[in-house]
PDB file of C-alpha atoms in Angstrom:
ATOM      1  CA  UNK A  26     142.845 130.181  56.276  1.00  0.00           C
ATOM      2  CA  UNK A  27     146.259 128.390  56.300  1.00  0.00           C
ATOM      3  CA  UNK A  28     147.592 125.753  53.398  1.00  0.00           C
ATOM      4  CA  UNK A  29     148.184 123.505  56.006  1.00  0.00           C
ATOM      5  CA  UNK A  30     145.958 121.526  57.793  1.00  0.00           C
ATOM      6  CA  UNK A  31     143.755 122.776  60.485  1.00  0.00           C
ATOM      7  CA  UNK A  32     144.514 121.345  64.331  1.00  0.00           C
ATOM      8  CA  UNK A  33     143.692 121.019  67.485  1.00  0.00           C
ATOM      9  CA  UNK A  34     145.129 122.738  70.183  1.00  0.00           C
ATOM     10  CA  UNK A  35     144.121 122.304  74.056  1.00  0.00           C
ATOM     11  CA  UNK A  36     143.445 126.360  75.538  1.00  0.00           C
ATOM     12  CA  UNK A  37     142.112 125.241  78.817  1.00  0.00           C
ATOM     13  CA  UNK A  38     141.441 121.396  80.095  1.00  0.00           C
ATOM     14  CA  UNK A  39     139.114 119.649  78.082  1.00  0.00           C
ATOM     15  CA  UNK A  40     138.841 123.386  76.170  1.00  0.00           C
ATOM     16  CA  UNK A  41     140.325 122.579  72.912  1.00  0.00           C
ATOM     17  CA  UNK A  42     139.764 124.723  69.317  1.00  0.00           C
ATOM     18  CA  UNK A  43     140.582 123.692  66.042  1.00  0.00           C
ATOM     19  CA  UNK A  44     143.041 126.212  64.701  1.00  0.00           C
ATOM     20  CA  UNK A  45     142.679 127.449  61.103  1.00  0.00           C
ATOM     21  CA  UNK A  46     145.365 129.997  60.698  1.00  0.00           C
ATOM     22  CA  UNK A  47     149.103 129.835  59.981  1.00  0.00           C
ATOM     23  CA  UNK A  48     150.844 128.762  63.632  1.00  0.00           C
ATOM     24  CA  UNK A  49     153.679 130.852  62.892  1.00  0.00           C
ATOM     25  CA  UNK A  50     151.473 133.379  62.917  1.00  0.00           C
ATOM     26  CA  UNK A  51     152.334 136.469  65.153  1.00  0.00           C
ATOM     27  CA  UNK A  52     150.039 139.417  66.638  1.00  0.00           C
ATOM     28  CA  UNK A  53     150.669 142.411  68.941  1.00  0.00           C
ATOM     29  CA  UNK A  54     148.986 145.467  69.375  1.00  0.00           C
ATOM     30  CA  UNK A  55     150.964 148.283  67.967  1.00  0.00           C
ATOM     31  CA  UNK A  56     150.705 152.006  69.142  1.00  0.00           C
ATOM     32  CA  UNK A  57     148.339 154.218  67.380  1.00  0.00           C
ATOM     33  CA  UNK A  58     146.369 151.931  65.243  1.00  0.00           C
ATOM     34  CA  UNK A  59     143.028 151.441  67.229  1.00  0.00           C
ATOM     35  CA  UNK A  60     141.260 149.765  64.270  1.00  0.00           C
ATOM     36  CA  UNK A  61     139.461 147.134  66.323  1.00  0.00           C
ATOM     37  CA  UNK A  62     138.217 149.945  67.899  1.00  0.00           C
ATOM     38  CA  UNK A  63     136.348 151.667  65.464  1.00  0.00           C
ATOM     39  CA  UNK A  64     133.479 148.778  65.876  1.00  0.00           C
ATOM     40  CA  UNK A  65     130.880 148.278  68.003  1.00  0.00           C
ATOM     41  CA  UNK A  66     131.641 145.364  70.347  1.00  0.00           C
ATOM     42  CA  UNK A  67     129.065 143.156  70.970  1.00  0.00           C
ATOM     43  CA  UNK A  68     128.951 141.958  74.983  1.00  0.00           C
ATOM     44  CA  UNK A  69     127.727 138.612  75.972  1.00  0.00           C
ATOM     45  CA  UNK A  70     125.789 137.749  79.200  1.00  0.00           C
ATOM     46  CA  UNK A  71     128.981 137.815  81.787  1.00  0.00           C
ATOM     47  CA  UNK A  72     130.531 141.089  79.314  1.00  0.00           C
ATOM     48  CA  UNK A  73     127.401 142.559  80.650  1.00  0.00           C
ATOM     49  CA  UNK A  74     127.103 142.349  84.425  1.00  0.00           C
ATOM     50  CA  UNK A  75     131.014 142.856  84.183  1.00  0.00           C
ATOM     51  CA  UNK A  76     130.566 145.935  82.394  1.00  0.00           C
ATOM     52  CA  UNK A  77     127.849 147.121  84.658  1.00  0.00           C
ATOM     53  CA  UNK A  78     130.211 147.221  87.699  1.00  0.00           C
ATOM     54  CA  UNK A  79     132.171 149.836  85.712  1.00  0.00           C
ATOM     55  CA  UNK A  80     129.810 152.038  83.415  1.00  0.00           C
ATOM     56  CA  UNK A  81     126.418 153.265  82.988  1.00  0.00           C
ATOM     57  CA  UNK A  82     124.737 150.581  80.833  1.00  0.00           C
ATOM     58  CA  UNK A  83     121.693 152.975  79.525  1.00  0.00           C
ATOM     59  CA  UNK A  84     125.046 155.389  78.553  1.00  0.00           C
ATOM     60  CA  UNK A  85     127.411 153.152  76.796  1.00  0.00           C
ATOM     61  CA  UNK A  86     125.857 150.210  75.147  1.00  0.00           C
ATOM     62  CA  UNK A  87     122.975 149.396  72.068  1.00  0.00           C
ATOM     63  CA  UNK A  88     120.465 147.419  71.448  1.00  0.00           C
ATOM     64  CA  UNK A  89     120.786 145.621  67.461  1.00  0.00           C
ATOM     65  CA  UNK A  90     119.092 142.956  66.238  1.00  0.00           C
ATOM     66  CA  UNK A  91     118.737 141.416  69.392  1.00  0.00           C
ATOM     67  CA  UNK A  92     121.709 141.832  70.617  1.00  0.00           C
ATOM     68  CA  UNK A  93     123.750 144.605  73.075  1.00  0.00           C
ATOM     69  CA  UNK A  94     126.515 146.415  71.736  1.00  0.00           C
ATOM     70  CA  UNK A  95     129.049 148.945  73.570  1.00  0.00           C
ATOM     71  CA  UNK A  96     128.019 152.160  71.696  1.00  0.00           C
ATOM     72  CA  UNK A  97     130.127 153.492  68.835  1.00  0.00           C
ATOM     73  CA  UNK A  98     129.944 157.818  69.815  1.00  0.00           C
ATOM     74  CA  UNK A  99     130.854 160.324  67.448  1.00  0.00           C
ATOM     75  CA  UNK A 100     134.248 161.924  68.906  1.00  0.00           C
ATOM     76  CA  UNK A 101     135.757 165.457  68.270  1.00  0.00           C
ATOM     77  CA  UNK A 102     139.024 164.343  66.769  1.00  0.00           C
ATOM     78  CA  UNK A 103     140.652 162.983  63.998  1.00  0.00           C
ATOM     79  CA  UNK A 104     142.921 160.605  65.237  1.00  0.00           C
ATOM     80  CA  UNK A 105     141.671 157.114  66.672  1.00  0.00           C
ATOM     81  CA  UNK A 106     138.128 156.903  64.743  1.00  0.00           C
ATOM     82  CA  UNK A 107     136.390 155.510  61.815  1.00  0.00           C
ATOM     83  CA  UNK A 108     136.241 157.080  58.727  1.00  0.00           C
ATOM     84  CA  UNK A 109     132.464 158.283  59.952  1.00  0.00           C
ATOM     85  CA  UNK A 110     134.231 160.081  63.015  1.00  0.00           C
ATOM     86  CA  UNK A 111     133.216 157.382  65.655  1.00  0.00           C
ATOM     87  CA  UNK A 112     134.655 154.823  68.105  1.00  0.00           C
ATOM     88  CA  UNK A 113     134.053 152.911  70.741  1.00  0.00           C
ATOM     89  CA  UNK A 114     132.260 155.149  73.582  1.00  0.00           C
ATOM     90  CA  UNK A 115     135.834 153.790  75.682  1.00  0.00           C
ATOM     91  CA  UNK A 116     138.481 154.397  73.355  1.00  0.00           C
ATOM     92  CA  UNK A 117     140.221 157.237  74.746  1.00  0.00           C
ATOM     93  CA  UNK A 118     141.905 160.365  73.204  1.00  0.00           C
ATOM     94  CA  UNK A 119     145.303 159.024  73.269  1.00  0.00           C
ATOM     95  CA  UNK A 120     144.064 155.675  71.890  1.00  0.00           C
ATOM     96  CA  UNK A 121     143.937 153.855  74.584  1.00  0.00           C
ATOM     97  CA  UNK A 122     140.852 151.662  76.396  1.00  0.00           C
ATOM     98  CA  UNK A 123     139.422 152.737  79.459  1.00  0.00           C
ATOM     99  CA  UNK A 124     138.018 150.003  80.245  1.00  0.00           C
ATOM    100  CA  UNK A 125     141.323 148.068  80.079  1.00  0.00           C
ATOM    101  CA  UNK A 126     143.614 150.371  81.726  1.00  0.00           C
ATOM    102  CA  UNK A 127     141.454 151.776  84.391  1.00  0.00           C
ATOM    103  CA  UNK A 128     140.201 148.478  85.065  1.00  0.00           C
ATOM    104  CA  UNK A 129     142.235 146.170  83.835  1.00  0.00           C
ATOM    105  CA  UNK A 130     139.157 143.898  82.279  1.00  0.00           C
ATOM    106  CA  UNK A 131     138.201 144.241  78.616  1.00  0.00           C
ATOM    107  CA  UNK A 132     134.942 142.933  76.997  1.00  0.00           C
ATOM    108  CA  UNK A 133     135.606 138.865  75.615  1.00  0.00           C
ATOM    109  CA  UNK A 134     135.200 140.037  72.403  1.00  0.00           C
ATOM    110  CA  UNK A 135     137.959 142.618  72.534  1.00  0.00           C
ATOM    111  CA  UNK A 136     140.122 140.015  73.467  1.00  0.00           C
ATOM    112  CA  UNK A 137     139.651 137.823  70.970  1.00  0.00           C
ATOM    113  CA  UNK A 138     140.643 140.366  67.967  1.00  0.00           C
ATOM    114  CA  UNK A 139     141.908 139.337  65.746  1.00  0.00           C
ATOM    115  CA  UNK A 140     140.521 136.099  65.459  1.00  0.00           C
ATOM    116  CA  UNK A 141     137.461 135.076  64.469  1.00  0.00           C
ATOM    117  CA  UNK A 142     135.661 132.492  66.239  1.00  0.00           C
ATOM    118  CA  UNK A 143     132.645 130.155  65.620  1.00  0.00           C
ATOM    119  CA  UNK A 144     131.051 126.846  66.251  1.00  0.00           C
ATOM    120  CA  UNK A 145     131.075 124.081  63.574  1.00  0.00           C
ATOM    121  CA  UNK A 146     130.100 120.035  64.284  1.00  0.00           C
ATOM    122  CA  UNK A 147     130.365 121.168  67.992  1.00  0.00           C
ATOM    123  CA  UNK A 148     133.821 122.602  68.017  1.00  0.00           C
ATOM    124  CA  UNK A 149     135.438 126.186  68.445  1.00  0.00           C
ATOM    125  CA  UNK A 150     136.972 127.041  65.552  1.00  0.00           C
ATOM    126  CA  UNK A 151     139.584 129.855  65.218  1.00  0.00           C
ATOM    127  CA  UNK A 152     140.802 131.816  62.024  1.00  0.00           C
ATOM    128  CA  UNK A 153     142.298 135.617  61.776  1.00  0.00           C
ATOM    129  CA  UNK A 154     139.669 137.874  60.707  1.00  0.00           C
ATOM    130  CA  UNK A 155     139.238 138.423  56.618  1.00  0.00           C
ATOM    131  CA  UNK A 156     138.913 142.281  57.890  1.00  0.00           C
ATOM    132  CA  UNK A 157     142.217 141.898  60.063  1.00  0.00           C
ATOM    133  CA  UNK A 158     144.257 141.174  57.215  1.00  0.00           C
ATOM    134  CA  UNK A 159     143.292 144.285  55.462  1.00  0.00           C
ATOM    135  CA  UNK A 160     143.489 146.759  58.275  1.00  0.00           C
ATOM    136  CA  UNK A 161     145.315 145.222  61.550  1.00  0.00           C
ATOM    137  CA  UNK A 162     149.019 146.216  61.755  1.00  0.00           C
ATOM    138  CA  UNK A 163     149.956 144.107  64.712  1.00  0.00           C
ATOM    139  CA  UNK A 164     149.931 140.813  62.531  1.00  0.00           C
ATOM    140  CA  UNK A 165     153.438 139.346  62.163  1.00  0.00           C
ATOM    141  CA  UNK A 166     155.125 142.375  63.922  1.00  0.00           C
ATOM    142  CA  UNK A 167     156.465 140.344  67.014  1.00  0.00           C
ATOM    143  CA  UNK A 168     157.717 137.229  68.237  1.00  0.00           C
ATOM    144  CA  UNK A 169     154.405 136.348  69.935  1.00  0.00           C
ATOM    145  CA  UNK A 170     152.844 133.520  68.185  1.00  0.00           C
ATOM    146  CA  UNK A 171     149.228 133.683  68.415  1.00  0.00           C
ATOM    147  CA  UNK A 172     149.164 129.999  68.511  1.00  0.00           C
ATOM    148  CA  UNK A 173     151.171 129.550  72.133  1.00  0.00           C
ATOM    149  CA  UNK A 174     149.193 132.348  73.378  1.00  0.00           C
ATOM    150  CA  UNK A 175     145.466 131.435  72.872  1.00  0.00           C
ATOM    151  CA  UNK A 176     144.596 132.007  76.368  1.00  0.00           C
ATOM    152  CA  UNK A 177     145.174 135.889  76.171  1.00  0.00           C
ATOM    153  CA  UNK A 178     142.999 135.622  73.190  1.00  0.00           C
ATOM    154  CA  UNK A 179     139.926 133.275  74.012  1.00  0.00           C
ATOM    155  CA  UNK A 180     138.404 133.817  77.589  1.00  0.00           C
ATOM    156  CA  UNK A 181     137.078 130.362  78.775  1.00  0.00           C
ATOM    157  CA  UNK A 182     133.268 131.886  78.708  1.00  0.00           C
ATOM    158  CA  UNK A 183     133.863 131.286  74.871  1.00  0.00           C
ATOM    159  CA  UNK A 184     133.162 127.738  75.310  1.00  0.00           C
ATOM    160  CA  UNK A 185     129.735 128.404  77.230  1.00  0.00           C
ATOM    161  CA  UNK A 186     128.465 130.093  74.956  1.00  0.00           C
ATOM    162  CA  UNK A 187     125.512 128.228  72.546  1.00  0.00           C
ATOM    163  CA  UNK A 188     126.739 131.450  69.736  1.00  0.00           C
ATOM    164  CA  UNK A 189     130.110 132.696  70.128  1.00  0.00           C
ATOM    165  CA  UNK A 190     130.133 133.584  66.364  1.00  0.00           C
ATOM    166  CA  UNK A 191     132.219 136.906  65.854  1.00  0.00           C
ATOM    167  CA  UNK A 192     130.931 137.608  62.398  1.00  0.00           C
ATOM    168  CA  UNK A 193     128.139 139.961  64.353  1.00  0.00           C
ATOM    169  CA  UNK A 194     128.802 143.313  64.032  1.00  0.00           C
ATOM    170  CA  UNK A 195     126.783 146.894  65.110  1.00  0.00           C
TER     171      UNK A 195
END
């Protein structure tokens, strides 16, 4: 969280979030890193029927606590997994998504890395993951500030949702 004081910044009409992070804050996905990746994603409702337009369900998503997941699979390589040897069942070879090339679509919570998200006193707040700091090497690489982009970060559905919380994890 930032020194200075969090505000509040319209996405969408009447879809504002109060912003915790640094606005000079920059982000862009950099080639070969992939660490978002390594994660199981949880889907929401619409993440869901989306997803089942384009993949076997029963193949490529988990059930924990609750919740669905796209599955993390074990993958014969080194390059673009965990430490464990897994990924997300779409992260290709290369190190790129199927899902978002092939398809151009990518689950919500995809596209809100690296923020974090969650609901407090009835507003969406938004902060850059703890995790993120540690092991995401698109922050402050660009000239994209994360701030004057938060559209290509939070998908409207965020706002319908009674727990968009992003601290769940597989």
């Amino acid at each position: 969280m930032s020194a200075d004081a969090p505000r509040r910044v319209e996405v969408y009409p009447d879809n504002e979030v109060v912003v915790e992070f640094d606005p000079d804050l920059t982000f862009e996905c950099v080639d070969d890193c992939t660490w978002c990746c390594h994660h199981g994603v949880l889907l929401y409702d619409r993440d869901l029927l989306e997803l089942a337009e384009r993949a076997n369900l029963a193949e490529t998503t988990t059930d924990f606590r609750g919740e669905k997941f796209v599955t993390r699979e074990e993958k014969d390589r080194d390059d673009h997994v965990a430490e464990d040897g897994h990924a997300c069942a779409f992260l290709r070879e290369d190190g790129l998504c199927s899902l978002h090339l092939e398809d151009d679509w990518k689950p919500t919570r995809c596209s809100v890395f690296p923020l974090g998200v969650w609901l407090e006193d009835g507003n969406l707040h938004v902060d850059i993951r703890d995790s993120a700091h540690d092991h995401c090497e698109g922050l402050n690489v660009s000239e994209r500030r994360v701030v004057d982009n938060l559209e290509a970060f939070l998908p409207a559905v965020l706002w319908d949702l009674e727990n968009p919380d992003s601290d769940r994890e597989l």
